[in-house]
């Protein structure tokens, strides 16, 4: 056969078979020759759109980076984008064979992401704004490069969502389960344990508490990120990938329970000479690292061949060359990009309009006069809920005969990132609180001047043995709820609709213990005093509100 009559793709295969060592070089050269047209212009257009999105939402992007810097839990955010780019780069030979064709289909989803960002901004829901921001970056890829390209790199694009600092809402649950397991394991191994609170317990030679750093949320998030990447790179079947991701969720949770138990046992057996300071954090990370290595080592036994080689097979090159890049083109990339850029600036402009309607008048809470109760200022050192940066605070002790009730009201207006009623930082009691700890938590229904409302009920106790029963709920422009989600939704709706966003947390507490009926005292106080309390909150809105 005359070699001169052989087409280029076939010649490439012949060369590859004759010189196996040069096969990757030949394949890459052929991919470059057969690459679909339009890639340089499409990539340039995509780069402009991505830069524009980051510039328009720079505050959100900067907020994410700030969290990565200050929180060890989310430090992995710095490597998410580089990993995603590397995953895309290793598929470059195949991507080069796909013609980039802009698509209008992602634009409605980009609009929805933009609206979600606006809702998150005005409602001060950081996670929502950050997820929406990343979604806009991800959706820009199919909009400019086309659905086929986006489908080919679906996992790397989805992996970008791990850059969002998300998961701290799991802290209370993880802390409670860790404490439950540790106490049960100690008792099962013959160590006497006295449980003093939901996350506080004592053994004969020491007192321990499960704080946020011991919750295991860091281990869990790190394991899920790395485990998802491992599953993608080592398995091809979806069932195996999902199974390994499930394992990467369960293993760190159980491992953290065992870690906490071992730390307490080390302290107990060494009479608190080891594992009671910073060394127990170090031991914890060493233990977690060993567990992760074992998990990946076991997972490697079911590894499947890599289906994404660095260079495309000769058959793929031949098919691409035959196609000649003659697929019909969509709308010009610059037209789609122009529409995307126009939509990008819409939502920050809408946010500015909402902020112009916000009230900046200082808030003042008047004294609360409850009939039959005498109010005095709360003494220094008394129990105080932890709410940061409120617009106004009123904290009083009210007495009626031999009954006493503490009333704490924190009022928020002009809410945003630096001042918001509902946040992970605003809690009745911090886990690190050395003076008070919670011993019981639940919910009760109380009568507010004829209105039955469910409120949170928590019993707290200090080192001196003093116990208090507390009742907590939110007041949002006249509406009452004890749900964080409902309160956040109400505030967000008020701000999105340009209305007054005033809201407050109300905490009432009374001494509990032998001979004290705290529940009855709190019911009597809130039942008779709520009209006066609600009037003070309504008056804080100011005239015309």
Short mmCIF file of C-alpha atoms in Angstrom, two decimals:
data_model
loop_
_atom_site.label_atom_id
_atom_site.label_comp_id
_atom_site.label_asym_id
_atom_site.label_seq_id
_atom_site.Cartn_x
_atom_site.Cartn_y
_atom_site.Cartn_z
CA UNK A 1 0.00 0.00 0.00
CA UNK A 2 1.26 3.46 -0.89
CA UNK A 3 1.91 5.28 2.32
CA UNK A 4 1.25 8.56 0.63
CA UNK A 5 -2.42 7.70 0.22
CA UNK A 6 -3.02 7.05 3.92
CA UNK A 7 -5.03 9.75 5.70
CA UNK A 8 -3.49 11.59 8.62
CA UNK A 9 -5.41 9.92 11.50
CA UNK A 10 -4.54 6.43 10.18
CA UNK A 11 -0.91 7.46 9.79
CA UNK A 12 -0.95 8.59 13.41
CA UNK A 13 -2.16 5.17 14.51
CA UNK A 14 0.56 3.48 12.44
CA UNK A 15 3.21 5.66 14.01
CA UNK A 16 1.86 4.96 17.44
CA UNK A 17 1.94 1.20 16.84
CA UNK A 18 5.47 1.39 15.42
CA UNK A 19 6.80 3.61 18.19
CA UNK A 20 4.83 2.90 21.36
CA UNK A 21 7.02 5.18 23.42
CA UNK A 22 5.97 8.17 21.33
CA UNK A 23 2.24 7.36 21.36
CA UNK A 24 1.25 10.10 23.85
CA UNK A 25 3.20 12.75 21.91
CA UNK A 26 1.69 11.67 18.62
CA UNK A 27 -1.82 11.57 20.12
CA UNK A 28 -1.50 15.07 21.59
CA UNK A 29 -0.22 16.41 18.28
CA UNK A 30 -3.15 14.85 16.46
CA UNK A 31 -5.61 16.25 19.00
CA UNK A 32 -4.19 19.71 18.41
CA UNK A 33 -4.59 19.27 14.67
CA UNK A 34 -8.14 17.94 15.02
CA UNK A 35 -9.19 20.36 17.75
CA UNK A 36 -12.54 21.99 17.23
CA UNK A 37 -12.37 25.60 16.04
CA UNK A 38 -13.29 28.53 18.22
CA UNK A 39 -11.58 27.51 21.45
CA UNK A 40 -9.23 30.53 21.82
CA UNK A 41 -12.04 33.02 21.36
CA UNK A 42 -14.44 31.05 23.57
CA UNK A 43 -11.91 30.78 26.40
CA UNK A 44 -11.14 34.50 26.19
CA UNK A 45 -14.85 35.31 26.36
CA UNK A 46 -15.32 32.97 29.32
CA UNK A 47 -12.38 34.59 31.11
CA UNK A 48 -13.93 38.05 30.69
CA UNK A 49 -17.29 36.84 32.00
CA UNK A 50 -15.74 35.13 35.03
CA UNK A 51 -13.68 38.20 35.91
CA UNK A 52 -16.79 40.36 35.60
CA UNK A 53 -18.76 38.08 37.95
CA UNK A 54 -15.98 38.15 40.54
CA UNK A 55 -15.74 41.95 40.25
CA UNK A 56 -19.51 42.45 40.57
CA UNK A 57 -19.71 40.19 43.61
CA UNK A 58 -16.29 40.95 45.03
CA UNK A 59 -17.65 41.39 48.55
CA UNK A 60 -18.99 37.84 48.53
CA UNK A 61 -15.76 36.43 47.13
CA UNK A 62 -13.67 38.37 49.66
CA UNK A 63 -15.91 37.13 52.47
CA UNK A 64 -15.30 33.53 51.46
CA UNK A 65 -11.53 34.06 51.36
CA UNK A 66 -11.63 35.74 54.78
CA UNK A 67 -13.35 32.66 56.25
CA UNK A 68 -10.77 30.38 54.63
CA UNK A 69 -8.02 32.43 56.28
CA UNK A 70 -9.42 32.55 59.79
CA UNK A 71 -11.05 29.11 60.06
CA UNK A 72 -9.12 25.86 60.02
CA UNK A 73 -12.40 24.10 59.24
CA UNK A 74 -12.60 25.76 55.82
CA UNK A 75 -8.93 26.24 54.95
CA UNK A 76 -9.39 23.67 52.18
CA UNK A 77 -11.19 26.40 50.22
CA UNK A 78 -7.82 27.65 48.97
CA UNK A 79 -7.15 24.43 47.05
CA UNK A 80 -10.62 23.69 45.65
CA UNK A 81 -10.30 25.86 42.54
CA UNK A 82 -6.74 24.64 41.71
CA UNK A 83 -7.90 21.03 42.04
CA UNK A 84 -10.90 21.70 39.77
CA UNK A 85 -8.60 23.30 37.18
CA UNK A 86 -6.26 20.33 37.34
CA UNK A 87 -9.16 17.93 36.83
CA UNK A 88 -10.17 19.89 33.74
CA UNK A 89 -6.59 20.05 32.46
CA UNK A 90 -6.19 16.29 32.56
CA UNK A 91 -9.17 16.05 30.18
CA UNK A 92 -7.84 18.69 27.79
CA UNK A 93 -7.35 16.26 24.89
CA UNK A 94 -10.99 15.26 24.88
CA UNK A 95 -12.28 18.76 25.48
CA UNK A 96 -10.32 19.98 22.47
CA UNK A 97 -12.47 17.77 20.25
CA UNK A 98 -15.74 19.38 21.42
CA UNK A 99 -16.80 22.49 19.59
CA UNK A 100 -17.60 25.29 22.06
CA UNK A 101 -21.11 26.46 21.28
CA UNK A 102 -22.77 29.09 23.54
CA UNK A 103 -26.14 28.14 24.99
CA UNK A 104 -29.07 30.19 26.23
CA UNK A 105 -30.33 27.34 28.41
CA UNK A 106 -28.26 28.18 31.54
CA UNK A 107 -29.36 31.85 31.60
CA UNK A 108 -32.64 31.31 33.53
CA UNK A 109 -30.68 29.36 36.12
CA UNK A 110 -28.14 32.19 36.34
CA UNK A 111 -31.02 34.59 36.93
CA UNK A 112 -32.31 32.32 39.70
CA UNK A 113 -28.82 32.20 41.24
CA UNK A 114 -28.63 35.99 41.09
CA UNK A 115 -31.97 36.35 42.82
CA UNK A 116 -30.85 33.83 45.47
CA UNK A 117 -27.76 35.97 46.00
CA UNK A 118 -29.95 39.04 46.49
CA UNK A 119 -32.14 37.21 49.00
CA UNK A 120 -29.06 36.00 50.86
CA UNK A 121 -27.53 39.47 50.93
CA UNK A 122 -30.56 41.33 52.21
CA UNK A 123 -31.32 38.51 54.65
CA UNK A 124 -27.67 38.23 55.76
CA UNK A 125 -27.55 34.51 54.90
CA UNK A 126 -23.88 34.08 54.04
CA UNK A 127 -24.12 30.49 52.85
CA UNK A 128 -26.89 31.37 50.38
CA UNK A 129 -24.98 34.29 48.89
CA UNK A 130 -21.81 32.22 48.54
CA UNK A 131 -23.52 29.21 46.98
CA UNK A 132 -25.30 31.56 44.55
CA UNK A 133 -22.00 33.27 43.66
CA UNK A 134 -20.29 29.95 42.91
CA UNK A 135 -23.36 28.83 40.95
CA UNK A 136 -23.09 31.89 38.71
CA UNK A 137 -19.43 31.11 38.02
CA UNK A 138 -20.26 27.48 37.24
CA UNK A 139 -23.24 28.32 35.01
CA UNK A 140 -21.12 30.73 33.01
CA UNK A 141 -19.26 27.71 31.60
CA UNK A 142 -22.21 26.08 29.79
CA UNK A 143 -23.49 29.51 28.80
CA UNK A 144 -20.27 30.45 26.99
CA UNK A 145 -18.71 27.07 26.09
CA UNK A 146 -21.87 25.04 25.66
CA UNK A 147 -23.70 22.16 27.30
CA UNK A 148 -21.45 19.46 25.79
CA UNK A 149 -18.35 21.01 27.31
CA UNK A 150 -20.05 21.47 30.68
CA UNK A 151 -21.27 17.88 30.62
CA UNK A 152 -17.73 16.63 30.03
CA UNK A 153 -16.38 18.54 33.05
CA UNK A 154 -19.43 18.19 35.27
CA UNK A 155 -17.53 16.86 38.28
CA UNK A 156 -14.82 19.56 38.33
CA UNK A 157 -17.52 22.22 38.07
CA UNK A 158 -19.50 20.63 40.88
CA UNK A 159 -16.35 20.27 42.97
CA UNK A 160 -16.12 24.09 43.08
CA UNK A 161 -19.06 24.17 45.49
CA UNK A 162 -16.77 22.72 48.17
CA UNK A 163 -15.19 26.18 48.29
CA UNK A 164 -18.29 27.49 50.10
CA UNK A 165 -17.74 27.58 53.90
CA UNK A 166 -20.72 25.47 54.87
CA UNK A 167 -21.47 22.94 57.58
CA UNK A 168 -21.19 24.74 60.92
CA UNK A 169 -24.92 24.26 61.47
CA UNK A 170 -24.00 20.65 62.31
CA UNK A 171 -22.02 21.71 65.37
CA UNK A 172 -24.72 21.29 68.08
CA UNK A 173 -25.79 17.88 66.77
CA UNK A 174 -22.23 16.57 66.40
CA UNK A 175 -21.27 17.87 69.85
CA UNK A 176 -24.29 16.18 71.46
CA UNK A 177 -23.64 12.83 69.78
CA UNK A 178 -19.93 12.98 70.64
CA UNK A 179 -20.74 13.61 74.30
CA UNK A 180 -23.34 10.79 74.32
CA UNK A 181 -20.90 8.26 72.86
CA UNK A 182 -18.00 9.31 75.08
CA UNK A 183 -20.06 9.02 78.26
CA UNK A 184 -21.52 5.67 77.21
CA UNK A 185 -18.08 4.31 76.28
CA UNK A 186 -16.54 5.47 79.56
CA UNK A 187 -19.27 3.81 81.57
CA UNK A 188 -18.97 0.62 79.50
CA UNK A 189 -15.25 0.43 80.34
CA UNK A 190 -15.83 0.89 84.07
CA UNK A 191 -15.08 4.61 84.46
CA UNK A 192 -17.62 6.39 86.70
CA UNK A 193 -19.09 9.43 84.95
CA UNK A 194 -21.30 12.22 86.27
CA UNK A 195 -23.10 14.05 83.50
CA UNK A 196 -23.49 17.73 84.41
CA UNK A 197 -24.85 19.07 81.14
CA UNK A 198 -25.61 18.28 77.54
CA UNK A 199 -21.89 18.40 76.68
CA UNK A 200 -20.30 18.55 80.15
CA UNK A 201 -19.34 15.57 82.33
CA UNK A 202 -16.95 14.67 85.12
CA UNK A 203 -14.80 11.62 85.88
CA UNK A 204 -13.16 11.03 89.28
CA UNK A 205 -10.04 13.04 88.45
CA UNK A 206 -11.28 15.68 86.02
CA UNK A 207 -14.06 17.63 84.36
CA UNK A 208 -14.53 17.52 80.59
CA UNK A 209 -16.68 19.33 78.06
CA UNK A 210 -17.26 18.76 74.37
CA UNK A 211 -16.66 22.15 72.77
CA UNK A 212 -16.88 23.17 69.11
CA UNK A 213 -13.30 22.08 68.39
CA UNK A 214 -14.21 18.58 69.61
CA UNK A 215 -17.38 18.27 67.54
CA UNK A 216 -15.60 16.59 64.63
CA UNK A 217 -17.03 18.96 62.03
CA UNK A 218 -13.49 19.68 60.77
CA UNK A 219 -12.80 15.99 60.29
CA UNK A 220 -16.16 15.48 58.61
CA UNK A 221 -15.82 18.31 56.10
CA UNK A 222 -12.21 17.43 55.26
CA UNK A 223 -13.12 13.77 54.83
CA UNK A 224 -16.06 14.51 52.52
CA UNK A 225 -13.99 16.81 50.30
CA UNK A 226 -11.06 14.40 49.99
CA UNK A 227 -13.29 11.32 49.86
CA UNK A 228 -15.37 12.75 47.00
CA UNK A 229 -12.22 13.52 45.02
CA UNK A 230 -10.82 10.05 45.73
CA UNK A 231 -14.05 8.40 44.60
CA UNK A 232 -14.06 10.35 41.33
CA UNK A 233 -10.45 9.55 40.52
CA UNK A 234 -10.52 5.87 41.47
CA UNK A 235 -13.98 4.61 40.56
CA UNK A 236 -16.01 4.77 37.36
CA UNK A 237 -19.31 3.27 38.44
CA UNK A 238 -21.66 5.69 40.17
CA UNK A 239 -22.64 3.11 42.76
CA UNK A 240 -19.02 2.74 43.95
CA UNK A 241 -18.50 6.47 44.02
CA UNK A 242 -21.61 7.07 46.11
CA UNK A 243 -20.69 4.19 48.43
CA UNK A 244 -17.24 5.62 49.10
CA UNK A 245 -18.65 9.11 49.69
CA UNK A 246 -21.08 7.60 52.20
CA UNK A 247 -18.14 5.90 53.92
CA UNK A 248 -16.26 9.21 54.00
CA UNK A 249 -19.22 10.69 55.90
CA UNK A 250 -19.72 7.90 58.42
CA UNK A 251 -16.06 7.10 59.18
CA UNK A 252 -14.98 10.57 60.44
CA UNK A 253 -18.06 10.84 62.66
CA UNK A 254 -17.42 7.49 64.32
CA UNK A 255 -13.66 8.15 64.37
CA UNK A 256 -14.26 11.42 66.23
CA UNK A 257 -16.36 9.60 68.81
CA UNK A 258 -13.55 7.11 69.38
CA UNK A 259 -10.99 9.94 69.41
CA UNK A 260 -12.92 11.80 72.13
CA UNK A 261 -13.22 8.65 74.23
CA UNK A 262 -9.51 7.86 73.90
CA UNK A 263 -8.53 11.43 74.81
CA UNK A 264 -10.60 11.29 78.01
CA UNK A 265 -9.22 7.85 78.82
CA UNK A 266 -5.65 9.08 78.34
CA UNK A 267 -6.33 11.96 80.69
CA UNK A 268 -8.02 9.68 83.20
CA UNK A 269 -5.32 6.98 83.21
CA UNK A 270 -2.44 9.52 83.32
CA UNK A 271 -4.13 11.56 86.06
CA UNK A 272 -4.43 14.45 83.58
CA UNK A 273 -0.71 14.58 82.80
CA UNK A 274 -1.30 14.02 79.08
CA UNK A 275 -4.08 14.74 76.58
CA UNK A 276 -5.44 17.69 78.55
CA UNK A 277 -3.84 20.60 76.71
CA UNK A 278 -2.94 21.35 73.13
CA UNK A 279 -1.52 17.85 72.85
CA UNK A 280 -5.02 16.36 72.74
CA UNK A 281 -5.71 18.39 69.58
CA UNK A 282 -2.47 17.06 68.07
CA UNK A 283 -3.35 13.49 69.05
CA UNK A 284 -6.74 14.00 67.49
CA UNK A 285 -5.35 15.04 64.10
CA UNK A 286 -2.82 12.18 64.15
CA UNK A 287 -5.60 9.72 64.89
CA UNK A 288 -7.77 11.23 62.15
CA UNK A 289 -4.90 11.07 59.66
CA UNK A 290 -4.32 7.39 60.40
CA UNK A 291 -8.03 6.63 60.01
CA UNK A 292 -8.17 8.45 56.66
CA UNK A 293 -5.10 6.61 55.37
CA UNK A 294 -6.64 3.27 56.31
CA UNK A 295 -9.91 4.27 54.65
CA UNK A 296 -8.18 5.21 51.38
CA UNK A 297 -5.96 2.12 51.51
CA UNK A 298 -8.97 -0.15 51.83
CA UNK A 299 -10.82 1.80 49.15
CA UNK A 300 -7.92 1.38 46.73
CA UNK A 301 -8.58 -2.39 46.54
CA UNK A 302 -11.74 -1.69 44.53
CA UNK A 303 -10.05 0.82 42.25
CA UNK A 304 -11.29 0.81 38.64
CA UNK A 305 -9.21 1.75 35.58
CA UNK A 306 -9.01 5.45 34.83
CA UNK A 307 -11.49 6.31 32.11
CA UNK A 308 -10.03 9.78 31.52
CA UNK A 309 -6.54 9.35 30.01
CA UNK A 310 -4.32 12.31 29.30
CA UNK A 311 -4.50 11.75 25.56
CA UNK A 312 -7.52 10.79 23.50
CA UNK A 313 -7.50 7.38 21.77
CA UNK A 314 -6.73 7.25 18.09
CA UNK A 315 -10.33 6.30 17.30
CA UNK A 316 -11.53 9.50 18.93
CA UNK A 317 -8.97 11.50 16.96
CA UNK A 318 -10.08 9.83 13.74
CA UNK A 319 -13.75 10.58 14.42
CA UNK A 320 -13.00 14.20 15.24
CA UNK A 321 -10.92 14.63 12.12
CA UNK A 322 -13.67 13.12 10.01
CA UNK A 323 -16.23 15.43 11.56
CA UNK A 324 -14.00 18.34 10.66
CA UNK A 325 -15.67 20.55 13.24
CA UNK A 326 -18.67 21.04 11.00
CA UNK A 327 -21.29 20.91 13.76
CA UNK A 328 -23.77 23.78 13.48
CA UNK A 329 -22.82 26.80 15.52
CA UNK A 330 -25.08 28.43 18.09
CA UNK A 331 -25.40 32.11 18.87
CA UNK A 332 -22.15 34.09 18.87
CA UNK A 333 -20.35 33.87 22.19
CA UNK A 334 -20.19 37.64 22.56
CA UNK A 335 -23.98 37.92 22.32
CA UNK A 336 -24.53 35.40 25.11
CA UNK A 337 -21.73 37.00 27.12
CA UNK A 338 -23.32 40.43 26.78
CA UNK A 339 -26.63 39.12 28.13
CA UNK A 340 -24.83 37.39 31.00
CA UNK A 341 -22.91 40.55 31.90
CA UNK A 342 -26.10 42.61 31.81
CA UNK A 343 -27.75 40.15 34.20
CA UNK A 344 -24.69 40.10 36.46
CA UNK A 345 -24.94 43.80 37.35
CA UNK A 346 -28.70 43.65 37.96
CA UNK A 347 -28.61 42.02 41.37
CA UNK A 348 -25.99 44.26 43.05
CA UNK A 349 -28.02 47.23 41.77
CA UNK A 350 -31.17 45.74 43.30
CA UNK A 351 -29.35 45.26 46.59
CA UNK A 352 -28.32 48.93 46.58
CA UNK A 353 -31.96 49.92 46.03
CA UNK A 354 -33.05 47.80 49.00
CA UNK A 355 -30.38 49.29 51.22
CA UNK A 356 -31.50 52.82 50.38
CA UNK A 357 -34.86 51.99 51.99
CA UNK A 358 -33.27 50.76 55.20
CA UNK A 359 -33.76 52.85 58.30
CA UNK A 360 -30.66 54.20 60.00
CA UNK A 361 -32.43 55.91 62.91
CA UNK A 362 -30.91 54.84 66.26
CA UNK A 363 -32.96 52.27 68.17
CA UNK A 364 -34.06 52.82 71.74
CA UNK A 365 -35.78 50.27 73.97
CA UNK A 366 -37.89 51.82 76.72
CA UNK A 367 -38.15 50.32 80.19
CA UNK A 368 -40.61 47.43 80.31
CA UNK A 369 -43.35 48.03 82.85
CA UNK A 370 -45.19 44.79 83.61
CA UNK A 371 -48.19 45.23 85.93
CA UNK A 372 -47.48 43.73 89.33
CA UNK A 373 -43.75 43.35 88.69
CA UNK A 374 -40.99 45.68 89.87
CA UNK A 375 -38.02 46.03 87.49
CA UNK A 376 -34.38 46.51 88.53
CA UNK A 377 -31.21 46.40 86.44
CA UNK A 378 -29.64 42.96 86.11
CA UNK A 379 -26.62 42.74 88.43
CA UNK A 380 -23.13 42.28 87.04
CA UNK A 381 -22.20 38.66 86.48
CA UNK A 382 -25.78 37.47 86.13
CA UNK A 383 -26.74 35.01 83.42
CA UNK A 384 -26.65 36.75 80.02
CA UNK A 385 -27.45 35.20 76.63
CA UNK A 386 -24.79 35.64 73.95
CA UNK A 387 -26.03 37.92 71.16
CA UNK A 388 -23.52 40.00 69.23
CA UNK A 389 -23.82 43.60 68.09
CA UNK A 390 -27.53 44.26 68.65
CA UNK A 391 -28.98 47.70 67.86
CA UNK A 392 -30.31 47.93 71.43
CA UNK A 393 -30.41 45.74 74.54
CA UNK A 394 -32.62 45.68 77.60
CA UNK A 395 -31.69 43.31 80.46
CA UNK A 396 -33.68 43.51 83.68
CA UNK A 397 -34.71 41.51 86.73
CA UNK A 398 -38.41 41.79 87.58
CA UNK A 399 -39.82 40.81 90.96
CA UNK A 400 -43.32 40.10 92.21
CA UNK A 401 -43.43 39.07 95.85
CA UNK A 402 -41.08 36.12 96.26
CA UNK A 403 -40.90 35.48 92.52
CA UNK A 404 -38.16 36.77 90.24
CA UNK A 405 -37.79 36.65 86.46
CA UNK A 406 -34.89 37.78 84.31
CA UNK A 407 -35.78 39.39 80.97
CA UNK A 408 -33.23 39.83 78.19
CA UNK A 409 -34.23 41.56 74.95
CA UNK A 410 -31.75 42.12 72.08
CA UNK A 411 -33.19 44.24 69.25
CA UNK A 412 -31.78 44.28 65.70
CA UNK A 413 -32.45 46.73 62.89
CA UNK A 414 -30.64 47.44 59.60
CA UNK A 415 -29.48 43.85 59.56
CA UNK A 416 -26.55 42.73 57.46
CA UNK A 417 -23.30 40.79 57.67
CA UNK A 418 -22.07 42.64 60.75
CA UNK A 419 -25.42 42.79 62.54
CA UNK A 420 -28.02 40.06 62.28
CA UNK A 421 -30.50 38.56 64.66
CA UNK A 422 -30.18 34.93 63.58
CA UNK A 423 -26.65 33.64 63.16
CA UNK A 424 -24.43 30.83 64.35
CA UNK A 425 -22.71 33.29 66.71
CA UNK A 426 -25.94 34.28 68.47
CA UNK A 427 -26.86 31.60 71.00
CA UNK A 428 -28.37 31.28 74.43
CA UNK A 429 -25.16 29.76 75.75
CA UNK A 430 -21.78 29.28 74.12
CA UNK A 431 -20.14 25.87 74.33
CA UNK A 432 -16.99 27.49 75.71
CA UNK A 433 -18.86 29.24 78.55
CA UNK A 434 -17.06 28.40 81.78
CA UNK A 435 -19.73 29.79 84.11
CA UNK A 436 -22.92 28.18 82.78
CA UNK A 437 -23.78 24.99 80.93
CA UNK A 438 -27.04 23.57 79.57
CA UNK A 439 -28.44 20.49 81.26
CA UNK A 440 -31.73 20.07 79.38
CA UNK A 441 -33.26 21.48 76.19
CA UNK A 442 -36.60 21.15 74.46
CA UNK A 443 -39.73 23.09 73.55
CA UNK A 444 -42.91 24.06 75.41
CA UNK A 445 -46.13 25.80 74.43
CA UNK A 446 -46.95 28.96 76.39
CA UNK A 447 -49.95 31.27 76.49
CA UNK A 448 -49.16 34.83 75.41
CA UNK A 449 -52.25 36.77 76.45
CA UNK A 450 -54.49 34.21 74.77
CA UNK A 451 -52.06 33.26 71.97
CA UNK A 452 -50.50 29.77 72.29
CA UNK A 453 -46.90 29.97 71.07
CA UNK A 454 -44.23 27.26 71.09
CA UNK A 455 -40.97 28.51 72.61
CA UNK A 456 -37.58 26.97 73.37
CA UNK A 457 -37.06 25.69 76.87
CA UNK A 458 -33.54 25.21 78.24
CA UNK A 459 -32.31 24.56 81.75
CA UNK A 460 -28.88 25.99 82.58
CA UNK A 461 -26.72 25.52 85.65
CA UNK A 462 -23.55 27.11 87.02
CA UNK A 463 -20.68 25.77 89.10
CA UNK A 464 -22.33 26.92 92.31
CA UNK A 465 -25.34 24.70 91.66
CA UNK A 466 -27.70 27.54 90.73
CA UNK A 467 -30.20 26.45 88.06
CA UNK A 468 -32.35 28.55 85.75
CA UNK A 469 -35.18 27.65 83.40
CA UNK A 470 -35.20 29.76 80.24
CA UNK A 471 -37.75 30.52 77.53
CA UNK A 472 -36.52 31.86 74.18
CA UNK A 473 -38.39 33.11 71.10
CA UNK A 474 -38.15 35.73 68.35
CA UNK A 475 -40.30 38.78 67.67
CA UNK A 476 -40.16 39.78 63.98
CA UNK A 477 -42.17 42.95 63.29
CA UNK A 478 -45.05 41.67 65.42
CA UNK A 479 -44.82 37.95 64.57
CA UNK A 480 -43.62 35.37 67.09
CA UNK A 481 -41.60 32.21 66.41
CA UNK A 482 -38.96 30.08 68.08
CA UNK A 483 -37.56 28.75 64.78
CA UNK A 484 -34.29 30.14 63.47
CA UNK A 485 -35.30 29.31 59.90
CA UNK A 486 -38.69 31.01 60.17
CA UNK A 487 -37.20 34.07 61.85
CA UNK A 488 -34.53 34.35 59.14
CA UNK A 489 -37.16 33.96 56.42
CA UNK A 490 -39.37 36.66 57.95
CA UNK A 491 -36.48 39.13 58.21
CA UNK A 492 -35.39 38.35 54.65
CA UNK A 493 -38.91 38.88 53.31
CA UNK A 494 -39.18 42.23 55.08
CA UNK A 495 -35.90 43.41 53.59
CA UNK A 496 -36.56 42.09 50.08
CA UNK A 497 -39.91 43.87 50.00
CA UNK A 498 -38.31 47.09 51.23
CA UNK A 499 -40.10 47.08 54.57
CA UNK A 500 -38.90 47.58 58.12
CA UNK A 501 -36.61 44.74 59.22
CA UNK A 502 -36.80 45.15 62.98
CA UNK A 503 -36.60 41.97 65.04
CA UNK A 504 -35.66 40.88 68.53
CA UNK A 505 -34.83 37.84 70.58
CA UNK A 506 -36.65 37.61 73.91
CA UNK A 507 -35.26 35.43 76.70
CA UNK A 508 -37.05 35.08 80.01
CA UNK A 509 -35.56 33.00 82.83
CA UNK A 510 -36.42 32.09 86.40
CA UNK A 511 -34.66 30.21 89.23
CA UNK A 512 -35.33 26.48 89.22
CA UNK A 513 -34.74 23.82 91.80
CA UNK A 514 -36.29 22.28 94.87
CA UNK A 515 -39.37 24.18 95.96
CA UNK A 516 -39.27 26.51 92.93
CA UNK A 517 -41.85 26.29 90.18
CA UNK A 518 -39.97 28.08 87.43
CA UNK A 519 -42.39 26.97 84.70
CA UNK A 520 -45.38 28.49 86.52
CA UNK A 521 -43.47 31.69 87.24
CA UNK A 522 -42.44 32.14 83.60
CA UNK A 523 -45.97 31.42 82.37
CA UNK A 524 -47.48 33.95 84.76
CA UNK A 525 -44.94 36.60 83.81
CA UNK A 526 -45.16 36.18 80.01
CA UNK A 527 -48.92 35.68 80.08
CA UNK A 528 -49.57 38.96 81.88
CA UNK A 529 -46.52 40.90 80.72
CA UNK A 530 -46.49 40.20 77.01
CA UNK A 531 -48.70 43.17 76.02
CA UNK A 532 -46.24 45.53 77.73
CA UNK A 533 -43.21 43.77 76.20
CA UNK A 534 -44.68 43.77 72.69
CA UNK A 535 -45.54 47.48 73.00
CA UNK A 536 -41.94 48.33 73.80
CA UNK A 537 -40.76 46.32 70.78
CA UNK A 538 -43.35 47.93 68.50
CA UNK A 539 -42.43 51.43 69.72
CA UNK A 540 -38.77 50.74 68.88
CA UNK A 541 -39.75 50.77 65.20
CA UNK A 542 -40.27 54.51 65.41
CA UNK A 543 -43.03 56.71 64.00
CA UNK A 544 -44.53 55.78 60.64
CA UNK A 545 -43.23 52.24 60.74
#
